[in-house]
Short mmCIF file of C-alpha atoms and ligand atoms in Angstrom, two decimals:
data_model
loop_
_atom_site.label_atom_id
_atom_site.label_comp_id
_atom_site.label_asym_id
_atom_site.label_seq_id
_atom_site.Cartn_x
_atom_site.Cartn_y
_atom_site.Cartn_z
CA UNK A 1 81.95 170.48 65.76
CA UNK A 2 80.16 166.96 66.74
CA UNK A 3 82.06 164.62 68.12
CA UNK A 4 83.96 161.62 66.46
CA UNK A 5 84.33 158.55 68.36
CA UNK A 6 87.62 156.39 68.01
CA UNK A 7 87.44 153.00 69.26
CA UNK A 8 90.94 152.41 70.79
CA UNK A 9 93.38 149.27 70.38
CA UNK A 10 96.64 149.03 72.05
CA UNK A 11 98.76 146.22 72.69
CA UNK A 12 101.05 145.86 76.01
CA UNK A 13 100.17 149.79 77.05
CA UNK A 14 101.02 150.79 73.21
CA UNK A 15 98.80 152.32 70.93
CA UNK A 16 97.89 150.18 67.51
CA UNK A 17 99.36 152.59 64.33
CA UNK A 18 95.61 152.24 63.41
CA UNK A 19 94.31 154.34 66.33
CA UNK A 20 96.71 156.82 65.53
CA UNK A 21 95.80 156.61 61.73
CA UNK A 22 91.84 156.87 63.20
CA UNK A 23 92.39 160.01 65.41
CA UNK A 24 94.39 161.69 62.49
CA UNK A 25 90.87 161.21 60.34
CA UNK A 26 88.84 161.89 63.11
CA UNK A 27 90.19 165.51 63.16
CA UNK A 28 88.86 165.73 59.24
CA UNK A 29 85.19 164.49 60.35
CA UNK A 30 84.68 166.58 63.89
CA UNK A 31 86.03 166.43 67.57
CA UNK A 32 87.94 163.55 67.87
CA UNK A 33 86.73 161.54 71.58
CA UNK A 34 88.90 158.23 72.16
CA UNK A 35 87.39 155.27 73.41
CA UNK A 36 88.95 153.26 75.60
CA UNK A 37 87.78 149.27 75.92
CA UNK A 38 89.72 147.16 78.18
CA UNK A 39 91.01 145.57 81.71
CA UNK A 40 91.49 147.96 84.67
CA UNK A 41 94.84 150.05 83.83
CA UNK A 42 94.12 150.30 79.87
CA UNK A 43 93.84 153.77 79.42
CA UNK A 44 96.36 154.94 82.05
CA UNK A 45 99.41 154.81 79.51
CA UNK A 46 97.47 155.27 76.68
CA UNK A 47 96.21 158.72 77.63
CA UNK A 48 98.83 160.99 76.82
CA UNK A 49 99.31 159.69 72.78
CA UNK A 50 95.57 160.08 72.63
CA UNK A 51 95.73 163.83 73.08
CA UNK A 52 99.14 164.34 71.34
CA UNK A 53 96.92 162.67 68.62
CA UNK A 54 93.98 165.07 69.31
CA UNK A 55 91.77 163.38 71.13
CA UNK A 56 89.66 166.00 73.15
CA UNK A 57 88.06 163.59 75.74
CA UNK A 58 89.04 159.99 76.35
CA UNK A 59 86.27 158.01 77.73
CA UNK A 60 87.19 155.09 79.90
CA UNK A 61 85.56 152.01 80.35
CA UNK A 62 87.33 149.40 81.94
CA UNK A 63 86.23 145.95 83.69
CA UNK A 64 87.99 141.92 84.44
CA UNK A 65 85.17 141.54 81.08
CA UNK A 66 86.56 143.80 78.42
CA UNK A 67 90.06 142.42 78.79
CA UNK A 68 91.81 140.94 75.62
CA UNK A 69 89.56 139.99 72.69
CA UNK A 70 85.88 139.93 74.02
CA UNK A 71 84.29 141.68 71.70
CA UNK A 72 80.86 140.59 72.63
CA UNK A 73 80.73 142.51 75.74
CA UNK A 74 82.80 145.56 74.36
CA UNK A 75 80.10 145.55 71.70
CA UNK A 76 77.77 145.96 74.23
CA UNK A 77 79.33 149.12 75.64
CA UNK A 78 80.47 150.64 72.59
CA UNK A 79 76.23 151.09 72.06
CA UNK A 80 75.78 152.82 75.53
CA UNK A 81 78.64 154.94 74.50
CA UNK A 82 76.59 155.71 71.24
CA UNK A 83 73.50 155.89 72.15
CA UNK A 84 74.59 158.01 74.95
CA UNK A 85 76.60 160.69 73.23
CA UNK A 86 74.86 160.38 69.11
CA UNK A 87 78.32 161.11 67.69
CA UNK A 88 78.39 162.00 63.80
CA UNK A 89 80.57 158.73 63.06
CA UNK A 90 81.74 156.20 65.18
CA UNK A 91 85.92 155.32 63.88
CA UNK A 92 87.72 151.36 64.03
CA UNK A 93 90.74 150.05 62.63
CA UNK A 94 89.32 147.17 60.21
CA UNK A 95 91.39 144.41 62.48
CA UNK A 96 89.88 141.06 63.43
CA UNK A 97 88.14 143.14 66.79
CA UNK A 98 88.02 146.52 64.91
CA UNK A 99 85.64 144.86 62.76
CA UNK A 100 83.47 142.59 64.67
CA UNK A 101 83.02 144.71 66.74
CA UNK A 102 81.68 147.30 64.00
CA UNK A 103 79.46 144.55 62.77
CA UNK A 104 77.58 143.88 66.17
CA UNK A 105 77.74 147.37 67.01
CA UNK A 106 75.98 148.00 63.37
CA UNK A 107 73.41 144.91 64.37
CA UNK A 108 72.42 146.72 67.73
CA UNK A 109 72.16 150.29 66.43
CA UNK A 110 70.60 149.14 63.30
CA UNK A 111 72.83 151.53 61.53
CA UNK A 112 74.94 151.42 58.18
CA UNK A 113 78.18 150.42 58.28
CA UNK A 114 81.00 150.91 55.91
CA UNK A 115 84.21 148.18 56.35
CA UNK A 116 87.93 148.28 54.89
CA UNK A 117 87.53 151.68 53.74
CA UNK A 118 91.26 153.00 52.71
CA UNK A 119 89.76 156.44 52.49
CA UNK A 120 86.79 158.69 53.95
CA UNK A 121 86.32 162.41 53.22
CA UNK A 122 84.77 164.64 55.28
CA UNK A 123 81.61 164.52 53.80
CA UNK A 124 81.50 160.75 54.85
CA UNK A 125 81.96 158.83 51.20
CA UNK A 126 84.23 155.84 51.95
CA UNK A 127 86.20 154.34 49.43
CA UNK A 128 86.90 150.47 49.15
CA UNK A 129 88.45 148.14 47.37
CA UNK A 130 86.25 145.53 46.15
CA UNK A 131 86.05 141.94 44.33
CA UNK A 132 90.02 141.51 44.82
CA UNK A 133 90.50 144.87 43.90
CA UNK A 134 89.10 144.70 40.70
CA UNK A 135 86.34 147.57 41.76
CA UNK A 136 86.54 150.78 43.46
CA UNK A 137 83.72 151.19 45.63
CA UNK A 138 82.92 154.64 46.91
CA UNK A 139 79.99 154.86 49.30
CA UNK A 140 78.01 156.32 52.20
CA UNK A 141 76.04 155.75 54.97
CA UNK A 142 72.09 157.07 54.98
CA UNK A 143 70.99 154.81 57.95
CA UNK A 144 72.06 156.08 61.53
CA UNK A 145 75.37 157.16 62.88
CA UNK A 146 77.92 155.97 60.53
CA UNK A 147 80.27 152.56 61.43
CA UNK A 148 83.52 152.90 59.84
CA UNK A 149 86.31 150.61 59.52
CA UNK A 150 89.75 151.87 58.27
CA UNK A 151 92.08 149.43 56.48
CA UNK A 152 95.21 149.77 58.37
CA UNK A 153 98.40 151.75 56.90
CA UNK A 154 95.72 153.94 54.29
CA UNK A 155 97.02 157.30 55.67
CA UNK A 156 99.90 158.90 57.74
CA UNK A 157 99.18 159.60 61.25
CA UNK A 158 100.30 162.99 62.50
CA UNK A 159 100.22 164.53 65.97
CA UNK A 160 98.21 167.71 66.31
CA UNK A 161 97.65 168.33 70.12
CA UNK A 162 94.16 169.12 71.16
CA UNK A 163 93.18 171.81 72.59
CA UNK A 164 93.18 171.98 76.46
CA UNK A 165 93.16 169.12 78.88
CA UNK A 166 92.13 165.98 77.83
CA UNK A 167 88.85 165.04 80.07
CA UNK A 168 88.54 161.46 80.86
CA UNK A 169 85.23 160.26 81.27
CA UNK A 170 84.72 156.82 83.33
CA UNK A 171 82.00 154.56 81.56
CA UNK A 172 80.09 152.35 83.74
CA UNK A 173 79.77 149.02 82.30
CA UNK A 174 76.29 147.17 82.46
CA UNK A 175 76.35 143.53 84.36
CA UNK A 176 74.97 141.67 81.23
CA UNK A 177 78.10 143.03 79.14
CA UNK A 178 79.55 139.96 80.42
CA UNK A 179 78.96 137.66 77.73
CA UNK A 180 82.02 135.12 77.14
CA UNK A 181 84.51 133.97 79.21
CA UNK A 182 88.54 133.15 78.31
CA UNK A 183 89.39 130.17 78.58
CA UNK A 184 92.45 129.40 77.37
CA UNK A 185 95.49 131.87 75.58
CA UNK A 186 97.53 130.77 72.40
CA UNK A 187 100.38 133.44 71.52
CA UNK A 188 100.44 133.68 67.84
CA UNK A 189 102.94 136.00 67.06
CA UNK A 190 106.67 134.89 65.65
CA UNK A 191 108.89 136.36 68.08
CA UNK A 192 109.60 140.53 68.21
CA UNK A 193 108.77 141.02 64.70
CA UNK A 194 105.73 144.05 63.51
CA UNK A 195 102.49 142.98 63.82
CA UNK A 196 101.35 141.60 59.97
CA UNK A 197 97.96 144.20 59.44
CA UNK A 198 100.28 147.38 61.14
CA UNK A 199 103.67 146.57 59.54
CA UNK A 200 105.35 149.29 57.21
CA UNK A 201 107.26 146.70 55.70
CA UNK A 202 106.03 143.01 54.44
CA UNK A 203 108.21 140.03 53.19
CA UNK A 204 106.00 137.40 52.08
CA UNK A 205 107.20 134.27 51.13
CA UNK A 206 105.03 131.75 48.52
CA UNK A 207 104.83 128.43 47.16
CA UNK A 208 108.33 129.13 45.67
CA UNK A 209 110.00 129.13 49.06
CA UNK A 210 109.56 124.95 48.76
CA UNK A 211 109.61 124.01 52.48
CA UNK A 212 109.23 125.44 55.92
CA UNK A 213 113.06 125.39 56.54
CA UNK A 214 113.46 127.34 53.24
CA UNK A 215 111.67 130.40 54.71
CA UNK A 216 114.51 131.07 57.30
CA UNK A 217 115.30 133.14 53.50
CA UNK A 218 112.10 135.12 54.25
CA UNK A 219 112.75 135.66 57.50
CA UNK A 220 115.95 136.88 57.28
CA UNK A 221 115.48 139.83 55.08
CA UNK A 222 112.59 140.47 56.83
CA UNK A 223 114.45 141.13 60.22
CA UNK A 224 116.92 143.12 57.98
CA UNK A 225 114.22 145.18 56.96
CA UNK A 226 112.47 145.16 60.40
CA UNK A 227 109.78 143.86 58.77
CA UNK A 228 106.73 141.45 59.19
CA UNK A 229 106.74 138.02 57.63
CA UNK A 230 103.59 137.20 55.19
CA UNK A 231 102.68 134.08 53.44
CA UNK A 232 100.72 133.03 50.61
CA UNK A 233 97.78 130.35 51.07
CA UNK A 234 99.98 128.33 48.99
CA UNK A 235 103.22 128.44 51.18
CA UNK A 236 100.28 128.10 54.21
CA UNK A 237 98.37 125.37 53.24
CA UNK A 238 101.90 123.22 51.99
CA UNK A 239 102.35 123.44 55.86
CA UNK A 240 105.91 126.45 55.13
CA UNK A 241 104.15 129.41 57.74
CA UNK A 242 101.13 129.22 60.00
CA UNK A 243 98.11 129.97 58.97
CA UNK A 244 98.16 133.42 60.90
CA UNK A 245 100.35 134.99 58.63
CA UNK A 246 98.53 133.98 55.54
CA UNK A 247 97.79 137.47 53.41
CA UNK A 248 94.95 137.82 50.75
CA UNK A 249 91.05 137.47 50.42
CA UNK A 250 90.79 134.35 53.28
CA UNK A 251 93.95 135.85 55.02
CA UNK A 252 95.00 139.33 56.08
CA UNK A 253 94.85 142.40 54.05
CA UNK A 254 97.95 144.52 54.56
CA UNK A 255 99.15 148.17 53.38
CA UNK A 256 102.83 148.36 54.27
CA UNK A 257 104.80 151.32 52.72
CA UNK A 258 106.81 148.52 51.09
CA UNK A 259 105.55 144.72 50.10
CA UNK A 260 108.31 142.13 48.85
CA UNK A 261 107.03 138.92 47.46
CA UNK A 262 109.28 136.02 47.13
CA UNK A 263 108.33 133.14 45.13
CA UNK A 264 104.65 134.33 45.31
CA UNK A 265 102.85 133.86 41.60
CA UNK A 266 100.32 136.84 42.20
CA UNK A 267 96.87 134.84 42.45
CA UNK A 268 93.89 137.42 42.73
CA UNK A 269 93.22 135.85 45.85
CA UNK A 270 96.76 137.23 46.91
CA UNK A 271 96.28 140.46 45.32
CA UNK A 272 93.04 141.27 47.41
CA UNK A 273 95.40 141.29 50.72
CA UNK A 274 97.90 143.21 49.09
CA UNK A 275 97.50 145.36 46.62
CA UNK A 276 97.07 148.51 48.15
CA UNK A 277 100.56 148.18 49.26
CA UNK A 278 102.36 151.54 48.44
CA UNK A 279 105.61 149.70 46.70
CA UNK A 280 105.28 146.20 45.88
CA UNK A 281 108.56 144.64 44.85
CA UNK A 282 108.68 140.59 43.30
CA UNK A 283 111.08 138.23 43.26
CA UNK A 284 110.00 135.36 40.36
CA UNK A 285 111.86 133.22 38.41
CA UNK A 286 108.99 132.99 36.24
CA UNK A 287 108.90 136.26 33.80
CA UNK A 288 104.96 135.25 33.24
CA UNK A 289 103.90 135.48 36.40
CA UNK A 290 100.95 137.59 37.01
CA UNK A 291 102.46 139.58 39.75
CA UNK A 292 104.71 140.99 37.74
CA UNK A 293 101.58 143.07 36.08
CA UNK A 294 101.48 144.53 40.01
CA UNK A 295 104.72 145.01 40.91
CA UNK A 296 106.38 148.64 41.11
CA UNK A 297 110.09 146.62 40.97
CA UNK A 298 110.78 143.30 39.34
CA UNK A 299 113.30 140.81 39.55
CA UNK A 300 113.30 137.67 37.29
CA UNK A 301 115.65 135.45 39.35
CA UNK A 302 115.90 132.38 42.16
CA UNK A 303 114.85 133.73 45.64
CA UNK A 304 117.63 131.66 47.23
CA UNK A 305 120.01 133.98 45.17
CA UNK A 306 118.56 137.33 45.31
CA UNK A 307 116.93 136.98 48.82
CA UNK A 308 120.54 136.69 50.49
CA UNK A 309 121.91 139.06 47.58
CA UNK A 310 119.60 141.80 49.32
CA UNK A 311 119.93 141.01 52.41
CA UNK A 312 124.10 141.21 51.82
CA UNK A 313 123.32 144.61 50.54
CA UNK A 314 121.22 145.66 53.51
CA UNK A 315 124.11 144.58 56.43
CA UNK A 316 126.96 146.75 54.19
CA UNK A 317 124.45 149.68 54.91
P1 FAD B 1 102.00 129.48 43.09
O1 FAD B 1 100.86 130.06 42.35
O2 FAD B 1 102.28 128.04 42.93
O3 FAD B 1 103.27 130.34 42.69
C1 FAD B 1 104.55 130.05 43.11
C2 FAD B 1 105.48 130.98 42.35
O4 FAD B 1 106.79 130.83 42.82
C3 FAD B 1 105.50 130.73 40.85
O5 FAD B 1 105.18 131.96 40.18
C4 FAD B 1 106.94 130.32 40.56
O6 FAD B 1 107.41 130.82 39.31
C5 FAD B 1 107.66 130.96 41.72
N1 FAD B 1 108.91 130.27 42.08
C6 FAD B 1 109.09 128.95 42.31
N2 FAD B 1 110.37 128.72 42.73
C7 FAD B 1 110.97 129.93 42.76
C8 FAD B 1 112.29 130.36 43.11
N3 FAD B 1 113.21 129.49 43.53
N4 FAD B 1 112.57 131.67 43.00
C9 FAD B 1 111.66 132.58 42.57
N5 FAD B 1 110.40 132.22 42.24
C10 FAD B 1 110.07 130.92 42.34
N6 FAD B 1 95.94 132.77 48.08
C11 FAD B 1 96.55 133.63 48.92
O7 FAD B 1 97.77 133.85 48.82
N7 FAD B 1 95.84 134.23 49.92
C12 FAD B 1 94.53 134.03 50.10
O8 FAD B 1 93.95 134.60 51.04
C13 FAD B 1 93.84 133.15 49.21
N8 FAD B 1 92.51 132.94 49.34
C14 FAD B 1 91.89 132.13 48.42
C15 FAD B 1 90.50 131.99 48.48
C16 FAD B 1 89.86 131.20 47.56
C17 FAD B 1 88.37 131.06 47.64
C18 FAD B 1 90.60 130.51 46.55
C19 FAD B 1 89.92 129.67 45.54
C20 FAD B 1 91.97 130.65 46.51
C21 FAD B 1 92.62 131.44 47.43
N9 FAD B 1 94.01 131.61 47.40
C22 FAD B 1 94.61 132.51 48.22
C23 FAD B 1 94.88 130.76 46.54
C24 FAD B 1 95.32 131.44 45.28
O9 FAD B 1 94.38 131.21 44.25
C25 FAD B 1 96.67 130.85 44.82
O10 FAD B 1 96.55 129.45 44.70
C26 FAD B 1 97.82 131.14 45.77
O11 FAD B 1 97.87 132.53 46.06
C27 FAD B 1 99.12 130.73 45.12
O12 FAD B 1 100.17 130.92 46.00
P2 FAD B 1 101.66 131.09 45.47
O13 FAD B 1 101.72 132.28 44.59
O14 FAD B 1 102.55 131.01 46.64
O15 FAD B 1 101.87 129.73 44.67
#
């Protein structure tokens, strides 16, 4: 079977769900090889979840100039790593580096590239979700190795051990990989909460949550839930959430098991990040509202009632 490469992402020594979710589609397509892109000390703890994942090989390339979000110079690896070993598809999670890398990667190999899929068979036909999910797209690559991107959340990783030892492979990485510099570190993320893209469970608040204080509502049943916060561009632009959290077409697209929209009319804009979601449940206290059309469970009410109604429910449990 050829081999499938998996670009890697991992956070603080942790793998990203999406990796796992890659390596778990990787087995479908061929021999699943992990690659690992980072600082010196990366792949270390990361090794052992690769191969209880099934990767067969883990190949290691790790320099001062691949660590944190350079994707310029991780790019410029990733093509060694491709050119060198012609795998028959070439696996990232569609995150902010997942796919830019994927797009320079597709620039330098002058090969097709399919993004946000939320499937691929074995036969390589992607499926996406296009014009804010108004179209399903199903498609394939006919120009070089194949450059996929999985939407995270699309499928349910499971282990299945490979084979064998795992054989690391070190990677050299070429002196003009260095290509950008950091300068300066912002932390974005809202305290210990699940990461928006990976989270099984979303509460997003909207324009209905009225002020920035007002989403302490949000957050609450969100930490209930052990779930990630969202926001409509709405609640973000009125100045209620940072911008970071903002889910739909100019935001993130999520895929939680479970999506709860407070306040949130449904705009297609907020459908594109969204819709895929696997139960969507709104709170409106609008019975027109378009989201309703989407929604698996309804309730026509004031979020300031049945917000802490829920989240009552959820401590007597
Ligand atoms: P509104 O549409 O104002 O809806 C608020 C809802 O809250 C209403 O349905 C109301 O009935 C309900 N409500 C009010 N008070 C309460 C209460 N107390 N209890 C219960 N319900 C209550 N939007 C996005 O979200 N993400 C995007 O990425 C995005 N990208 C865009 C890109 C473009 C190019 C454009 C043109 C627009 C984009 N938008 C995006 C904006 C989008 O069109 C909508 O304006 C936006 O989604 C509306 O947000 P909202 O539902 O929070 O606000």
């Amino acid at each position: 079977m050829s081999d499938v490469l998996v670009v890697v992402e991992s956070a603080n020594g942790v793998l990203k769900k999406v990796t796992l979710e890659l390596l778990t589609l990787a087995r479908d397509l061929g021999t699943p090889v992990a690659v690992v892109l980072g600082a010196p000390g990366t792949a270390a703890p990361l090794t052992e979840k690769l191969a209880e994942y099934g990767a067969a090989k883990v190949l290691v390339a790790e320099h001062e100039d691949l660590a944190g979000f350079l994707v310029a110079p991780k790019a410029a690896v990733l093509a060694d790593i491709v050119r060198a070993t012609s795998p028959a598809a070439v696996l990232l999670g569609s995150t902010q580096e997942g796919k830019e890398i994927a797009g320079r990667l597709a620039v330098k190999l002058d090969n097709g590239i399919l993004t946000d899929v939320v499937e691929l068979s074995a036969d390589g036909v992607g499926t996406q979700v296009a014009f804010a999910g108004s179209t399903i797209v199903h498609s394939k690559v006919t120009r070089g190795i194949p450059l996929v991107t999985l939407r995270g959340n699309s499928l349910t990783p499971s282990p299945a051990p490979a084979a064998g030892a795992v054989e690391t492979v070190e990677v050299t990485v070429p002196a003009e990989a260095k290509l950008a510099t950091v300068v300066q570190r912002v932390a974005e993320t809202k305290g210990a909460r699940p990461e928006l893209s990976e989270a099984s469970i979303v509460v997003s608040g909207g324009r209905g949550v009225g002020s920035a204080e007002n989403f302490k509502v949000v957050e609450e049943l969100a930490d209930l839930l052990g779930a990630a916060v969202g926001a409509s561009r709405a609640a973000v632009d009125s100045g209620f959430y940072p911008h970071s959290f903002q889910v739909g077409q100019t935001g993130k697209t999520v895929s939680p098991q479970l999506y709860i929209a407070l306040g949130i009319s449904g705009a297609i804009q907020h459908r594109a990040g969204m819709q895929t979601s696997k139960t969507i449940v709104a709170v409106n206290k609008d019975t027109e509202a378009p989201i309703f059309e989407l929604a698996d469970f309804g309730v026509v009410g004031d979020l300031f009632a049945v917000a802490p109604q829920a989240a009552e429910e959820i401590r007597k449990r």
